[in-house]
Coordinates of C-alpha atoms in Angstrom, one line a residue:
Chain D
M1 CA 2.7 -17.7 1.2
T2 CA -0.6 -18.1 0.2
D3 CA -2.8 -15.6 -1.2
R4 CA -1.3 -12.7 -0.2
A5 CA 2.2 -11.5 0.3
T6 CA 5.7 -12.2 -0.1
S7 CA 8.5 -10.0 -0.8
A8 CA 11.5 -8.3 -2.3
A9 CA 13.2 -5.9 -3.3
P10 CA 13.8 -3.7 -1.1
T11 CA 14.2 -1.0 -2.7
P12 CA 13.6 2.0 -1.8
A13 CA 14.6 2.9 1.3
K14 CA 12.6 1.6 3.9
V15 CA 10.0 3.4 4.9
A16 CA 10.1 5.4 7.7
Q17 CA 9.3 3.7 10.8
S18 CA 10.8 0.7 9.7
R19 CA 13.9 2.4 8.6
S20 CA 16.0 0.8 11.1
A21 CA 13.9 -2.2 11.7
Q22 CA 15.4 -4.2 8.8
S23 CA 17.9 -3.5 6.3
R24 CA 18.4 -5.6 3.3
P25 CA 20.3 -4.7 0.3
V26 CA 18.5 -3.6 -2.8
Q27 CA 18.2 -6.5 -5.0
S28 CA 15.7 -6.0 -7.6
R29 CA 13.2 -3.4 -8.7
P30 CA 9.6 -4.3 -9.4
V31 CA 8.1 -3.9 -12.8
Q32 CA 4.4 -3.7 -13.8
E33 CA 3.8 -5.9 -16.8
S34 CA 0.9 -6.9 -18.9
V35 CA 1.5 -10.6 -19.4
E36 CA 0.2 -13.4 -21.4
I37 CA -1.0 -16.5 -19.7
L38 CA 1.0 -19.4 -21.0
S39 CA -0.8 -22.2 -19.1
V40 CA -3.5 -22.6 -16.3
K41 CA -3.4 -26.0 -14.7
R42 CA -5.7 -27.3 -11.8
V43 CA -3.7 -28.9 -9.0
G44 CA -5.9 -30.3 -6.4
E45 CA -8.0 -27.4 -5.0
Y46 CA -5.5 -25.0 -6.5
T47 CA -4.7 -23.3 -9.8
E48 CA -1.2 -23.0 -11.2
F49 CA -0.6 -20.1 -13.6
T50 CA 2.4 -19.8 -15.8
V51 CA 2.9 -16.4 -17.5
V52 CA 5.3 -14.6 -19.8
A53 CA 6.8 -11.9 -17.7
P54 CA 10.4 -11.5 -18.6
G55 CA 10.9 -8.3 -16.5
I56 CA 9.7 -10.1 -13.4
A57 CA 11.5 -13.5 -14.2
E58 CA 14.8 -11.8 -14.6
H59 CA 15.4 -10.7 -11.0
A60 CA 13.0 -12.8 -9.0
K61 CA 14.2 -14.8 -6.1
P62 CA 12.6 -17.6 -4.0
G63 CA 10.2 -16.0 -1.4
Q64 CA 9.3 -13.0 -3.5
F65 CA 5.9 -12.5 -4.7
V66 CA 3.8 -10.9 -7.5
A67 CA 0.7 -8.8 -7.3
V68 CA -2.1 -9.6 -9.8
A69 CA -4.8 -7.2 -10.8
V70 CA -8.2 -9.0 -10.8
G71 CA -11.6 -8.4 -12.3
G72 CA -10.6 -6.8 -15.7
E73 CA -10.5 -3.2 -16.8
N74 CA -13.7 -1.9 -15.2
T75 CA -13.8 -3.9 -12.1
S76 CA -15.1 -2.9 -8.8
M77 CA -12.2 -4.8 -7.1
L78 CA -9.4 -2.2 -6.9
L79 CA -6.8 -4.2 -5.1
R80 CA -4.3 -6.6 -6.2
R81 CA -4.0 -10.1 -5.1
A82 CA -0.6 -11.4 -4.0
F83 CA 0.9 -14.8 -4.6
A84 CA 4.2 -16.2 -4.0
L85 CA 6.3 -17.0 -7.0
Y86 CA 6.5 -20.8 -7.6
S87 CA 9.0 -20.4 -10.4
A88 CA 11.0 -17.8 -12.2
T89 CA 12.7 -18.8 -15.4
P90 CA 14.9 -16.2 -16.8
G91 CA 16.6 -18.3 -19.6
G92 CA 16.5 -21.6 -21.4
A93 CA 13.3 -23.5 -22.1
F94 CA 10.3 -21.3 -20.9
A95 CA 12.6 -18.2 -20.8
G96 CA 11.0 -15.2 -19.2
T97 CA 8.3 -17.0 -17.6
V98 CA 7.1 -17.0 -14.1
S99 CA 4.5 -19.2 -12.3
F100 CA 2.4 -18.8 -9.2
V101 CA -0.4 -20.8 -7.4
V102 CA -3.8 -19.4 -6.7
A103 CA -6.4 -20.7 -4.1
E104 CA -9.9 -19.5 -4.7
H105 CA -11.0 -17.6 -1.6
G106 CA -13.4 -14.8 -2.9
A107 CA -14.6 -12.9 -5.9
G108 CA -11.2 -11.8 -7.0
T109 CA -9.5 -15.2 -6.9
R110 CA -12.6 -16.7 -8.5
W111 CA -12.2 -14.3 -11.4
L112 CA -8.6 -15.2 -11.6
V113 CA -9.0 -19.0 -11.6
Q114 CA -11.5 -18.6 -14.7
R115 CA -8.8 -17.2 -16.9
Q116 CA -7.4 -19.1 -19.7
A117 CA -4.3 -19.5 -21.7
G118 CA -3.8 -16.6 -24.1
E119 CA -5.5 -14.2 -22.0
R120 CA -3.6 -11.3 -20.4
L121 CA -3.0 -10.3 -16.7
D122 CA -1.6 -7.1 -15.3
I123 CA 1.1 -8.2 -12.9
V124 CA 3.7 -6.3 -10.6
G125 CA 6.8 -8.0 -9.3
P126 CA 9.1 -9.3 -7.9
L127 CA 7.9 -8.0 -4.6
G128 CA 9.2 -8.4 -1.1
T129 CA 12.2 -9.9 0.4
P130 CA 13.6 -13.2 -0.7
F131 CA 14.5 -16.1 1.6
P132 CA 17.9 -15.6 2.8
L133 CA 20.3 -18.2 1.5
P134 CA 23.2 -19.4 3.5
S135 CA 26.8 -18.5 2.4
G136 CA 27.6 -22.1 2.0
P137 CA 26.1 -25.5 2.3
K138 CA 23.9 -25.9 5.4
P139 CA 21.3 -28.6 6.0
A140 CA 17.8 -27.2 6.0
V141 CA 14.2 -28.4 6.5
L142 CA 11.6 -26.7 4.4
V143 CA 8.0 -26.7 5.7
G144 CA 5.0 -25.9 3.6
G145 CA 1.4 -25.5 4.6
G146 CA -1.2 -25.8 1.8
Y147 CA -0.1 -23.9 -1.3
G148 CA 2.6 -22.2 0.9
T149 CA 4.8 -25.0 -0.5
A150 CA 5.0 -23.2 -3.8
P151 CA 7.8 -20.8 -2.9
L152 CA 9.6 -23.5 -1.2
I153 CA 10.3 -25.5 -4.4
P154 CA 12.6 -23.0 -6.0
L155 CA 14.1 -22.4 -2.7
A156 CA 14.8 -26.1 -2.4
Q157 CA 16.5 -26.0 -5.8
A158 CA 18.7 -23.1 -4.9
L159 CA 19.6 -24.7 -1.7
I160 CA 20.4 -28.1 -3.3
A161 CA 22.4 -26.3 -6.1
A162 CA 24.5 -24.8 -3.3
G163 CA 25.2 -28.2 -1.9
S164 CA 22.8 -28.1 1.2
P165 CA 21.0 -31.2 2.2
V166 CA 17.3 -30.4 2.2
E167 CA 14.2 -32.2 3.6
I168 CA 10.9 -31.1 2.8
I169 CA 7.6 -31.4 4.9
I170 CA 4.2 -30.4 3.4
G171 CA 0.9 -30.5 5.2
A172 CA -2.6 -29.3 4.9
A173 CA -6.1 -29.9 6.3
T174 CA -7.0 -32.5 3.8
A175 CA -5.3 -34.3 0.9
G176 CA -7.0 -32.0 -1.6
R177 CA -5.3 -28.9 0.0
L178 CA -1.9 -30.4 -0.3
F179 CA 0.4 -28.8 -3.0
G180 CA 3.6 -29.9 -4.7
E181 CA 4.0 -33.3 -3.3
L182 CA 5.5 -34.7 -6.5
V183 CA 7.7 -31.8 -7.4
A184 CA 8.9 -31.8 -3.8
K185 CA 9.7 -35.5 -4.1
R186 CA 11.4 -34.8 -7.4
T187 CA 13.3 -32.0 -6.1
A188 CA 14.6 -33.3 -2.7
G189 CA 14.3 -37.0 -3.2
A190 CA 11.9 -37.5 -0.5
V191 CA 8.9 -35.6 1.2
T192 CA 7.1 -36.0 4.4
V193 CA 3.4 -35.3 4.1
T194 CA 0.9 -34.6 6.9
T195 CA -2.9 -34.1 7.0
D196 CA -5.1 -33.0 9.7
D197 CA -7.6 -35.6 8.8
G198 CA -5.1 -38.2 7.8
S199 CA -6.5 -38.4 4.2
A200 CA -2.9 -38.3 2.9
G201 CA 0.6 -39.1 4.5
E202 CA 0.7 -39.1 8.3
Q203 CA -2.2 -37.8 10.3
G204 CA -1.2 -34.7 12.3
R205 CA 0.6 -31.5 11.6
V206 CA 3.8 -30.5 9.9
T207 CA 5.2 -29.5 13.2
D208 CA 4.7 -33.2 14.5
A209 CA 7.1 -34.3 11.9
L210 CA 9.5 -31.3 12.2
P211 CA 11.7 -32.3 15.1
A212 CA 12.7 -35.5 13.7
A213 CA 13.5 -34.1 10.3
I214 CA 15.8 -31.5 11.9
E215 CA 17.6 -34.2 13.7
R216 CA 17.8 -36.5 10.7
I217 CA 19.8 -34.0 8.6
G218 CA 21.4 -32.1 11.5
A219 CA 19.4 -28.9 10.0
E220 CA 20.9 -25.6 10.8
V221 CA 17.9 -23.6 9.5
V222 CA 14.2 -24.0 8.8
Y223 CA 12.3 -22.3 6.0
A224 CA 8.5 -22.2 6.0
C225 CA 5.5 -20.6 4.2
G226 CA 1.9 -21.3 5.1
P227 CA -0.7 -20.0 7.5
M228 CA 0.3 -17.8 10.4
A229 CA -0.5 -20.3 13.1
M230 CA 1.7 -22.8 11.4
L231 CA 4.5 -20.4 10.9
R232 CA 4.5 -19.6 14.7
A233 CA 4.5 -23.2 15.5
V234 CA 7.3 -23.9 13.2
G235 CA 9.3 -21.0 14.8
E236 CA 8.7 -22.4 18.3
V237 CA 10.0 -25.8 17.1
A238 CA 13.1 -24.4 15.5
K239 CA 13.7 -22.3 18.6
A240 CA 13.5 -25.3 21.0
K241 CA 16.1 -27.0 18.6
G242 CA 18.4 -23.8 18.8
I243 CA 18.2 -23.0 15.1
R244 CA 16.6 -20.2 13.1
A245 CA 13.4 -20.3 11.2
Q246 CA 12.9 -18.0 8.2
V247 CA 9.2 -17.7 7.4
A248 CA 7.2 -16.1 4.6
V249 CA 4.1 -14.6 6.2
E250 CA 0.7 -13.9 4.7
E251 CA -0.9 -10.6 5.7
A252 CA -3.7 -8.8 4.0
M253 CA -2.3 -6.0 1.9
A254 CA -3.7 -3.4 -0.4
C255 CA -0.8 -2.4 -2.5
G256 CA 2.1 -4.8 -2.1
I257 CA 4.7 -2.1 -2.9
G258 CA 5.0 -0.5 0.5
V259 CA 2.8 2.6 0.3
C260 CA -0.5 1.6 1.9
M261 CA 0.7 0.6 5.4
T262 CA -2.1 -2.0 5.8
C263 CA 0.0 -5.2 5.9
V264 CA 2.1 -4.4 9.1
L265 CA 3.2 -6.9 11.7
P266 CA 4.8 -6.2 15.2
V267 CA 8.3 -7.0 14.5
R268 CA 11.4 -6.8 16.9
D269 CA 14.5 -5.3 15.6
D270 CA 17.3 -7.5 17.0
T271 CA 19.2 -7.4 13.7
P272 CA 23.0 -6.5 14.2
G273 CA 23.1 -2.7 15.0
G274 CA 19.4 -2.7 15.6
D275 CA 18.0 -1.0 18.6
G276 CA 16.0 -4.0 20.0
K277 CA 12.7 -2.2 19.8
S278 CA 9.5 -3.4 18.2
R279 CA 7.7 -1.6 15.4
F280 CA 4.8 -2.2 13.0
V281 CA 6.7 -3.3 9.9
R282 CA 5.3 -3.7 6.4
S283 CA 5.2 -7.3 5.5
C284 CA 5.1 -6.4 1.7
V285 CA 8.6 -4.8 1.4
D286 CA 10.3 -5.5 4.9
G287 CA 9.0 -9.1 4.5
P288 CA 7.3 -11.3 3.7
V289 CA 10.3 -13.3 4.8
F290 CA 11.2 -12.8 8.4
D291 CA 13.2 -14.6 11.0
A292 CA 10.3 -16.1 13.1
E293 CA 11.8 -15.1 16.4
R294 CA 11.5 -11.4 15.5
I295 CA 7.8 -11.5 14.9
R296 CA 5.8 -11.0 18.0
W297 CA 3.2 -13.6 17.2
A298 CA 0.9 -13.2 20.3
D299 CA 0.7 -9.5 19.4
V300 CA -0.4 -9.9 15.9
G301 CA -3.7 -8.1 15.6
S302 CA -3.2 -5.9 18.6
L303 CA -1.3 -2.9 19.5
P304 CA 1.3 -3.8 22.1
S305 CA 2.1 -0.8 24.4
D306 CA 5.8 -1.1 24.1
L307 CA 5.6 -0.8 20.2
V308 CA 7.6 2.3 19.0
G309 CA 4.9 5.1 18.6
A310 CA 2.2 3.3 20.5
D311 CA 2.4 6.0 23.2
A312 CA 1.3 8.6 20.6
M313 CA -1.8 6.7 19.8
G314 CA -3.8 7.9 23.0
G315 CA -6.4 10.3 22.3
G316 CA -5.3 11.7 19.1
H317 CA -5.7 11.2 15.4
Chain T
M1 CA -0.1 20.9 -26.5
V2 CA -2.1 22.1 -23.5
D3 CA -0.5 24.3 -20.9
M4 CA -0.9 22.0 -18.0
S5 CA 0.8 24.4 -15.4
T6 CA -1.2 25.4 -12.4
R7 CA -1.1 27.1 -9.1
L8 CA -2.3 26.5 -5.5
G9 CA -2.2 29.9 -3.9
S10 CA 1.6 31.2 -4.4
A11 CA 2.8 27.7 -5.3
A12 CA 3.3 27.0 -8.9
F13 CA 3.3 23.4 -10.4
P14 CA 4.2 22.3 -13.8
N15 CA 1.0 20.1 -14.0
P16 CA -2.0 19.3 -11.8
V17 CA -1.6 15.7 -11.0
M18 CA -0.3 14.9 -7.6
T19 CA -0.3 11.9 -5.3
A20 CA -2.8 11.7 -2.5
S21 CA -1.8 11.8 1.2
G22 CA -1.4 8.4 2.7
C23 CA -1.5 6.7 -0.8
A24 CA 2.1 7.3 -1.8
A25 CA 4.2 7.2 1.5
A26 CA 6.8 9.9 0.7
G27 CA 7.4 8.9 -2.9
Q28 CA 10.3 6.6 -2.8
E29 CA 8.4 3.4 -3.6
L30 CA 6.5 4.9 -6.5
N31 CA 9.8 6.2 -7.8
Q32 CA 10.6 2.7 -8.8
F33 CA 7.7 2.6 -11.3
F34 CA 8.0 6.3 -12.5
D35 CA 10.0 9.4 -11.9
V36 CA 8.0 11.1 -9.2
S37 CA 9.5 14.5 -10.3
S38 CA 7.3 14.2 -13.3
L39 CA 4.3 14.8 -11.2
G40 CA 2.8 18.3 -10.2
A41 CA 3.8 17.2 -6.7
V42 CA 4.0 14.4 -4.1
V43 CA 1.6 14.9 -1.4
T44 CA 3.1 13.0 1.5
K45 CA 1.4 11.0 4.2
S46 CA 0.4 13.1 7.1
I47 CA 3.2 13.5 9.4
M48 CA 2.8 14.2 13.1
T49 CA 5.3 15.5 15.8
R50 CA 6.2 12.1 17.3
P51 CA 6.7 8.7 16.0
R52 CA 3.4 6.9 15.8
S53 CA 2.6 3.1 15.5
G54 CA -0.7 3.4 13.9
R55 CA -3.6 1.1 14.7
A56 CA -3.8 -2.7 15.2
T57 CA -4.4 -4.9 12.2
P58 CA -6.5 -5.6 10.2
R59 CA -6.4 -2.2 8.6
M60 CA -8.0 -2.8 5.4
A61 CA -11.1 -4.2 3.7
E62 CA -11.9 -4.1 0.1
T63 CA -15.3 -2.7 -0.8
P64 CA -17.3 -2.3 -3.9
S65 CA -15.2 0.3 -6.0
G66 CA -13.4 1.3 -2.9
M67 CA -11.7 0.3 0.2
L68 CA -11.9 1.0 4.0
N69 CA -8.6 1.7 5.7
S70 CA -7.8 2.1 9.3
I71 CA -4.1 2.8 9.4
G72 CA -4.2 5.5 12.1
L73 CA -1.5 7.8 10.9
Q74 CA 1.5 5.5 11.2
G75 CA 4.7 7.5 10.8
P76 CA 8.2 8.3 11.8
G77 CA 7.5 11.8 13.3
I78 CA 8.4 15.2 11.9
D79 CA 12.3 15.1 12.7
S80 CA 12.8 11.7 10.9
F81 CA 10.6 12.9 8.0
I82 CA 12.5 16.0 7.4
E83 CA 15.8 14.2 7.7
H84 CA 15.0 11.4 5.5
D85 CA 12.0 11.7 3.5
L86 CA 11.8 15.3 2.6
A87 CA 15.5 15.4 1.9
W88 CA 15.1 12.5 -0.5
L89 CA 12.2 14.2 -2.3
A90 CA 14.2 17.4 -2.6
A91 CA 17.4 15.5 -3.9
H92 CA 15.0 13.8 -6.6
G93 CA 13.7 17.2 -7.7
A94 CA 10.1 16.3 -6.6
R95 CA 7.9 19.3 -5.6
T96 CA 6.4 18.3 -2.2
V97 CA 3.1 19.2 -0.5
V98 CA 3.6 18.2 3.1
S99 CA 0.5 16.9 4.9
I100 CA 0.6 17.6 8.6
A101 CA -1.7 16.2 11.3
G102 CA -2.1 16.7 15.0
G103 CA -4.2 16.0 18.0
H104 CA -4.0 19.5 19.2
T105 CA -3.6 22.9 17.7
D106 CA -0.2 23.1 19.3
E107 CA 1.0 20.2 17.5
Y108 CA 0.0 21.6 14.2
V109 CA 1.8 24.8 15.1
E110 CA 4.9 22.7 15.9
L111 CA 4.9 21.0 12.7
A112 CA 4.4 24.3 10.7
R113 CA 7.4 25.7 12.6
K114 CA 9.6 22.8 11.8
L115 CA 8.8 23.2 8.2
Y116 CA 9.4 26.9 8.1
G117 CA 11.8 28.1 5.6
N118 CA 12.4 24.6 4.2
P119 CA 12.7 25.1 0.5
A120 CA 11.6 21.5 -0.2
V121 CA 8.1 22.3 1.0
A122 CA 5.8 23.7 -1.9
A123 CA 2.8 23.9 0.3
L124 CA 1.2 22.5 3.5
E125 CA -1.9 20.4 3.4
V126 CA -3.6 20.5 6.9
N127 CA -5.1 17.3 7.6
I128 CA -7.8 18.2 10.0
S129 CA -10.2 15.6 8.9
C130 CA -8.7 12.1 9.3
P131 CA -11.5 9.9 10.4
N132 CA -9.4 7.3 12.1
V133 CA -9.6 8.9 15.6
E134 CA -11.0 7.7 18.8
S135 CA -13.9 10.0 18.8
R136 CA -15.7 12.0 16.2
G137 CA -15.4 15.1 18.5
Q138 CA -11.6 15.0 17.6
V139 CA -12.2 15.6 13.9
F140 CA -11.6 19.2 13.7
A141 CA -13.1 19.4 10.2
C142 CA -16.6 18.5 11.7
D143 CA -16.6 21.7 13.6
A144 CA -16.3 25.2 12.0
S145 CA -14.7 26.8 15.0
A146 CA -12.1 24.0 15.7
S147 CA -11.2 24.2 11.9
S148 CA -10.8 27.8 12.2
R149 CA -8.6 27.5 15.3
V150 CA -6.4 25.1 13.7
I151 CA -6.0 26.7 10.3
G152 CA -5.6 30.2 11.8
A153 CA -2.8 28.9 14.1
V154 CA -1.0 27.2 11.2
R155 CA -1.3 30.2 8.9
R156 CA 0.2 32.4 11.6
A157 CA 3.0 29.9 12.3
A158 CA 3.9 28.7 8.8
D159 CA 6.3 30.2 6.5
P160 CA 4.3 32.9 4.5
G161 CA 5.7 31.5 1.2
Q162 CA 4.0 28.2 1.9
P163 CA 0.4 28.2 1.1
V164 CA -1.8 26.5 3.6
L165 CA -4.5 24.1 2.3
A166 CA -7.3 23.0 4.6
K167 CA -8.1 19.2 4.0
L168 CA -11.7 18.8 4.8
S169 CA -14.2 16.0 5.5
P170 CA -17.3 15.3 3.5
D171 CA -18.9 14.0 6.7
V172 CA -20.6 17.2 7.6
T173 CA -24.0 18.8 7.0
D174 CA -22.7 21.7 4.9
I175 CA -19.0 21.7 3.9
T176 CA -19.1 25.4 2.7
L177 CA -19.6 26.4 6.4
I178 CA -16.4 24.7 7.4
A179 CA -14.7 26.1 4.2
R180 CA -15.7 29.6 4.9
A181 CA -14.4 29.4 8.5
C182 CA -11.2 28.1 7.2
A183 CA -11.0 30.9 4.7
E184 CA -11.6 33.5 7.2
A185 CA -8.9 32.0 9.3
G186 CA -6.4 32.5 6.5
A187 CA -6.5 29.2 4.4
D188 CA -4.9 29.7 1.1
G189 CA -6.9 26.8 -0.4
F190 CA -8.5 23.5 0.2
S191 CA -7.8 19.8 -0.3
L192 CA -11.1 18.1 -1.0
I193 CA -12.0 15.4 0.2
N194 CA -10.7 13.1 3.0
T195 CA -12.2 9.7 3.2
L196 CA -15.8 9.1 4.4
L197 CA -16.3 7.3 7.7
G198 CA -17.3 3.7 7.0
L199 CA -17.8 0.1 8.6
V200 CA -17.6 -3.3 7.3
I201 CA -18.8 -6.3 9.2
D202 CA -17.3 -9.8 8.4
P203 CA -20.3 -12.2 7.8
D204 CA -18.1 -15.1 8.9
T205 CA -16.9 -13.8 12.3
M206 CA -20.0 -11.4 12.6
A207 CA -17.8 -8.7 13.9
P208 CA -16.3 -5.5 12.4
M209 CA -13.5 -6.4 10.0
L210 CA -11.1 -3.7 10.9
G211 CA -9.0 -3.6 14.0
G212 CA -9.9 0.0 14.4
I213 CA -13.7 -1.0 13.8
T214 CA -14.5 2.0 11.6
G215 CA -12.3 3.2 8.7
G216 CA -12.1 5.8 6.0
L217 CA -13.8 5.0 2.8
S218 CA -11.9 5.8 -0.4
G219 CA -11.9 5.0 -4.2
P220 CA -14.3 5.5 -7.0
A221 CA -17.2 4.7 -4.8
I222 CA -16.8 8.1 -3.4
R223 CA -16.2 10.1 -6.3
P224 CA -19.6 11.8 -6.8
V225 CA -19.5 12.9 -3.2
A226 CA -16.0 14.4 -3.8
V227 CA -16.9 16.2 -7.0
R228 CA -20.1 17.6 -5.2
C229 CA -17.8 19.0 -2.4
V230 CA -15.4 20.6 -4.8
W231 CA -18.4 22.1 -6.6
Q232 CA -20.0 23.5 -3.6
V233 CA -16.7 25.0 -2.1
R234 CA -15.9 26.4 -5.6
R235 CA -19.2 28.1 -5.8
A236 CA -19.0 29.5 -2.2
L237 CA -15.4 30.7 -2.3
P238 CA -14.4 31.0 -6.0
H239 CA -11.2 32.9 -5.4
L240 CA -9.6 30.0 -3.4
P241 CA -7.9 27.2 -5.2
I242 CA -8.9 23.6 -4.6
L243 CA -6.8 20.3 -4.8
G244 CA -9.5 17.8 -5.6
M245 CA -9.4 14.2 -4.8
G246 CA -11.5 11.2 -4.1
G247 CA -11.7 8.1 -6.3
I248 CA -9.8 9.4 -9.4
R249 CA -8.8 6.5 -11.6
T250 CA -8.7 8.1 -15.1
G251 CA -8.0 11.3 -16.8
L252 CA -11.7 11.8 -17.4
D253 CA -12.3 11.3 -13.7
A254 CA -9.6 14.0 -13.1
L255 CA -11.3 16.3 -15.7
E256 CA -14.5 16.1 -13.7
F257 CA -12.8 17.5 -10.7
V258 CA -11.2 20.2 -12.7
L259 CA -14.5 21.3 -14.3
A260 CA -16.1 21.3 -10.8
G261 CA -13.5 23.8 -9.9
A262 CA -10.2 21.9 -8.7
S263 CA -7.0 23.6 -9.9
A264 CA -5.1 20.3 -9.2
V265 CA -6.0 16.7 -8.4
S266 CA -4.6 14.0 -6.2
V267 CA -4.6 10.4 -7.2
G268 CA -4.9 8.1 -4.1
T269 CA -6.5 4.7 -3.9
A270 CA -6.0 4.0 -7.7
V271 CA -2.3 3.8 -6.9
F272 CA -2.8 0.6 -4.8
G273 CA -4.1 -1.2 -7.8
D274 CA -2.1 0.6 -10.5
P275 CA 1.4 2.0 -9.4
T276 CA 1.7 4.0 -12.5
A277 CA -1.7 5.5 -12.3
P278 CA -0.6 9.0 -11.6
V279 CA 1.4 9.5 -14.8
R280 CA -1.1 7.7 -16.8
I281 CA -3.9 10.0 -15.5
L282 CA -1.7 13.0 -16.2
A283 CA -1.4 12.0 -19.9
E284 CA -5.1 11.0 -20.2
L285 CA -6.1 14.4 -18.6
E286 CA -4.0 16.5 -21.1
T287 CA -5.5 14.4 -24.1
A288 CA -9.0 14.9 -22.7
L289 CA -8.4 18.7 -22.4
A290 CA -7.0 18.9 -25.8
E291 CA -9.9 16.9 -27.2
R292 CA -12.4 19.6 -25.7
G293 CA -10.5 22.5 -27.3
F294 CA -8.6 23.7 -24.2
T295 CA -5.3 25.2 -24.7
S296 CA -4.6 25.4 -21.0
L297 CA -5.7 23.6 -17.8
A298 CA -6.4 27.0 -16.3
D299 CA -9.4 27.5 -18.6
A300 CA -11.0 24.3 -17.7
V301 CA -11.0 25.1 -14.0
G302 CA -14.5 25.5 -12.8
Y303 CA -15.8 25.4 -16.4
A304 CA -18.9 23.4 -15.3
H305 CA -20.1 26.5 -13.5
L306 CA -20.1 28.7 -16.4
D307 CA -23.0 29.9 -18.7
E308 CA -22.8 29.6 -22.4
F309 CA -21.4 33.2 -22.9
Q310 CA -18.7 32.6 -20.3
R311 CA -17.8 29.2 -21.8
S312 CA -17.2 30.6 -25.3
A313 CA -15.0 33.4 -23.9
R314 CA -12.9 30.7 -22.1
R315 CA -12.3 28.5 -25.1
T316 CA -11.7 31.1 -27.7
A317 CA -9.4 33.1 -25.4

């Protein structure tokens, strides 16, 4: 995920229309913390923040995100910016810290990347659903686009700790927009790099390298985080190979906690016991991690007529 | 200690701070951050008769000190709302103001009937002013006779023990004309104000940013407009209570509404950036009243309208 959302905790019950769309167990409860910035590090075109946030670190899982207030106390920017967790360290060295990666996109992220160690941030997390982990060792390919690699690193660590063979593919438009090559290599032993312009790794897209990686380790699942077009393409490759893809989406969101209804995606309910129908589902609390096959990619940004409740939109309010 | 209790018609509340419709879903998400029963009431997202998908994305654009939304009243429909959301609110001891919306008078009547006699309902907020509709001609609150028709029908159909609050739009030439029509139709009070109709164009795509093209503007940017509406309606109809809202972010913001004539306030967009804003604002408002020598909230309601003689009577009473 990149700048905006990722998930978690399901908490409260699902909101209405998505009530039956997905059900994951309650895993953690988000908290709002005023946190001290421990370090700010430039990494290529990105900025990596490590902050002291024990309440968030304690329960965070890979794939979840934090929502960060920007602009200071009297800012005209009211909405939080969401970032996938890059690490969450509940104990040991750096106990109670979490880190996340920021790409400068606009005024809010510009303000954020100008912060320095010792300053404070107002953060809410952990939010959203985590990547589902297999019950036992299961070969997996992890695909990161741009700074979407960030949440895949703790995921790779968790998978490897559980005995799963892991391959990592990272890609970006240019070398400067890659994130996490070294740490990915350290974590998984090897990493495949692609760039659109060939300025690093192989010229091409992550999906060019994906089929071979799946075959190499006999992958049973693909995990991905990055731009929507990439996630869709990853889902198609996985499907062609007959395996699942769990993807962390990025959707514009105002609140990150499930109340504003701005970050919805058309998602099919084909979970066990589901009704098979599609609904607008919040990517902040029902996602950001979805099975790629459930997302109706071609309908993102439109209102498909078979969506539950679409028939009520005609004419009225 | 300030007596913070208040009333909206026959409904009594322990304090005047509520959520705003559409900014708190049905309370469950915010309950992760604070006990929603500590608020005066939860004002739920406008519910309609049937499940409704809402509009296509993008649904949100951040604006200076505000945001534009184009959700389009996504919701589960009244039956699911009563069974799940209202039941949850009642079980958690939260007082609930149910916001209802419809495309036709009959729909409002059906909603009022379904909520008849339900002890979980403290009051009805009748949303006749949602700007996210296909045509401005469908915004009842832009027309005095249409407003009168809906409010009259709801008042006749609704439980007499449930006060009916008309939620009005600021996008009219004279809001007091609409308010008078509602009052004559039996409104027990007003919710002021709904969002203002707005439009944002993306300079990169050179097209409207929202899927719904236009959206509702909320946040501190609209606060002076809201305070003006409260002031005008209070002056025109001083016997009817007002639930005031529009860009409240601090206790002093809330105080402005109270002084202008609001007996209670809703905190809306602020929640997106600060999930604990309602309870913080409640504490700040109580402090602000105490600092100004008020022993009760009721003494401050409409205080800005009073002359010197009336003022001294209020504060020494």
